[in-house]
Short mmCIF file of the C-alpha atoms (twelve columns), coordinates in Angstrom:
data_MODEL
# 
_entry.id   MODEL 
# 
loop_
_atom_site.group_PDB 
_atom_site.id 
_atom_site.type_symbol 
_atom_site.label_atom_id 
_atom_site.label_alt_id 
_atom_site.label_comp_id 
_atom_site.label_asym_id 
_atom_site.label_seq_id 
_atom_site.Cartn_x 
_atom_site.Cartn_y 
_atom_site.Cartn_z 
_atom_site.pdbx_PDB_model_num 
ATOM 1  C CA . UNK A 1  23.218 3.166   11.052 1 
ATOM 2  C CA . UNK A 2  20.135 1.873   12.831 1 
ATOM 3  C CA . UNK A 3  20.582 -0.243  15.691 1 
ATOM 4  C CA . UNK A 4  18.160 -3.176  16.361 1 
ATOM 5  C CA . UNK A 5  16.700 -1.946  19.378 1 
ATOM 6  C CA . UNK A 6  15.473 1.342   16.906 1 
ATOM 7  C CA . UNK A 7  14.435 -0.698  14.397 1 
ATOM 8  C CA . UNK A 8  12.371 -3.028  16.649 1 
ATOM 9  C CA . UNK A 9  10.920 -0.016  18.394 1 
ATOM 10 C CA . UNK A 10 10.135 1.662   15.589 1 
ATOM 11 C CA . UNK A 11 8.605  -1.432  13.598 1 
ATOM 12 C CA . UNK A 12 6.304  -2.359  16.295 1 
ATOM 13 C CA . UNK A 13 4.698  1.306   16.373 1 
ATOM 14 C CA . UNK A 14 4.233  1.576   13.156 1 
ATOM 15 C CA . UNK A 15 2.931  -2.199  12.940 1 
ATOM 16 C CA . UNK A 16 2.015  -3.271  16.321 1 
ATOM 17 C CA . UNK A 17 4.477  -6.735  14.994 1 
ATOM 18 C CA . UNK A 18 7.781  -7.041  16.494 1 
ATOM 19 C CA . UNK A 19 10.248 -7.052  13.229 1 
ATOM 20 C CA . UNK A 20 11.207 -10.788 13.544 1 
ATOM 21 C CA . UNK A 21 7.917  -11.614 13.075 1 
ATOM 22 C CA . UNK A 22 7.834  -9.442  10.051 1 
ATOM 23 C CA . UNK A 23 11.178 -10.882 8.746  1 
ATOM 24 C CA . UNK A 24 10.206 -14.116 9.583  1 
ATOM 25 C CA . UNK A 25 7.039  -13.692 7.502  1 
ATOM 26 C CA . UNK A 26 9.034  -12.858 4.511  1 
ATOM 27 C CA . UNK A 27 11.540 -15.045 5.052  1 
ATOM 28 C CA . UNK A 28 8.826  -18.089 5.108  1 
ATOM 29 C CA . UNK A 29 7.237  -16.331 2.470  1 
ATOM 30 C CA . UNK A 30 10.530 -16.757 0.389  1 
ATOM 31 C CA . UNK A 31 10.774 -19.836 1.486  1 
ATOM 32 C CA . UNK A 32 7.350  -21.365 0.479  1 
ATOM 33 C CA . UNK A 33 8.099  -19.565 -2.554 1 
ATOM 34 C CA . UNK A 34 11.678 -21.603 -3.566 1 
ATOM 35 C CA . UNK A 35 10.434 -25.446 -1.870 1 
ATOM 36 C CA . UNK A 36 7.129  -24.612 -5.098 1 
ATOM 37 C CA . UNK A 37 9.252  -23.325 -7.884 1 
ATOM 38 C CA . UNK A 38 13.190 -24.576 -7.104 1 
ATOM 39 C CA . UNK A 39 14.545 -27.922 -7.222 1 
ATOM 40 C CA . UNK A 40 16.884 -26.725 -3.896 1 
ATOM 41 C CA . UNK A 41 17.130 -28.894 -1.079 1 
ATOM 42 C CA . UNK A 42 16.362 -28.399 2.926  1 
ATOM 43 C CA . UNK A 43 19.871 -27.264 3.238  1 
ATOM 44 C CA . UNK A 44 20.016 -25.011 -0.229 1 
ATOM 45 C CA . UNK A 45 17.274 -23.291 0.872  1 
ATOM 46 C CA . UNK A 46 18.570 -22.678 4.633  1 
ATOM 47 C CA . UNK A 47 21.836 -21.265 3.635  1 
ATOM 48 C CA . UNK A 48 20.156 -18.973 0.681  1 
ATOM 49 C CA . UNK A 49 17.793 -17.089 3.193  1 
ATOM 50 C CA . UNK A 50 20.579 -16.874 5.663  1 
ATOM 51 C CA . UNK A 51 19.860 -19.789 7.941  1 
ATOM 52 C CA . UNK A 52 23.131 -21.389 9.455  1 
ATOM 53 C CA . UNK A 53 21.722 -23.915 10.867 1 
ATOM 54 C CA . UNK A 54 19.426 -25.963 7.838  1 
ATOM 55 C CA . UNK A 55 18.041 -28.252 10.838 1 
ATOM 56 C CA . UNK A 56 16.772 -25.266 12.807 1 
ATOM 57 C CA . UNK A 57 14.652 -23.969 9.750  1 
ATOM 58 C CA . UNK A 58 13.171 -27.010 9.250  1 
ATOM 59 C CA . UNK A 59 11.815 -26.614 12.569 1 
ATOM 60 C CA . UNK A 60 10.740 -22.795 12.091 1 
ATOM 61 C CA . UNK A 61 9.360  -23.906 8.318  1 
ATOM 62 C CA . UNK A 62 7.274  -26.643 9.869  1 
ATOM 63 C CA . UNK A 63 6.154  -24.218 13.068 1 
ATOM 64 C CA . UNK A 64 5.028  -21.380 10.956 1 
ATOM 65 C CA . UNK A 65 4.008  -23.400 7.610  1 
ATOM 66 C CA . UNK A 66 1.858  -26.678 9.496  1 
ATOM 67 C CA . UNK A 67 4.217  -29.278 7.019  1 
ATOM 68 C CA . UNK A 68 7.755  -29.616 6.815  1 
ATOM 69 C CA . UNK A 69 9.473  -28.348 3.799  1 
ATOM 70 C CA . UNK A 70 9.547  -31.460 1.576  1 
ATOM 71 C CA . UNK A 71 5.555  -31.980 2.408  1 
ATOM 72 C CA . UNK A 72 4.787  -28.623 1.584  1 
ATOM 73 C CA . UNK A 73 6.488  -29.373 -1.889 1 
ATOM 74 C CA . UNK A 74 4.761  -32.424 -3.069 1 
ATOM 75 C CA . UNK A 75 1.504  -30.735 -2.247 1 
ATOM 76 C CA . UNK A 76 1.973  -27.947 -4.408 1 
# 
């Protein structure tokens, strides 16, 4: 097993990114992907890429993204 502290330490030298940002990137990446080609709501979404807490990814989606996640589907 790899503990986070490893994985963090050993992400960021290979990367010079910490690996939430990475996983975050994805993550959004994911996410941008599913509010364009899914019908799932705010919530769907959330819970599918592991969010608990739907409200807090709306606030990360908007954040990272510039629109919230409903915006960035009707202008796709």
């Amino acid at each position: 097993a790899v503990t986070p502290g490893h994985l963090s330490e050993t992400v960021k030298a290979e990367t010079h990114l910490p690996a939430k940002h990475i996983i975050q990137d994805r993550l959004l990446l994911e996410a941008r992907r599913m509010a364009r080609f899914t019908e799932y709501s705010v919530k769907e979404t959330a819970h599918a890429l592991g969010f608990d807490d739907p409200s807090h990814f709306a606030k990360v989606f908007k954040k990272v993204v510039g629109h919230s996640y409903l915006d960035f589907r009707h202008e796709s």
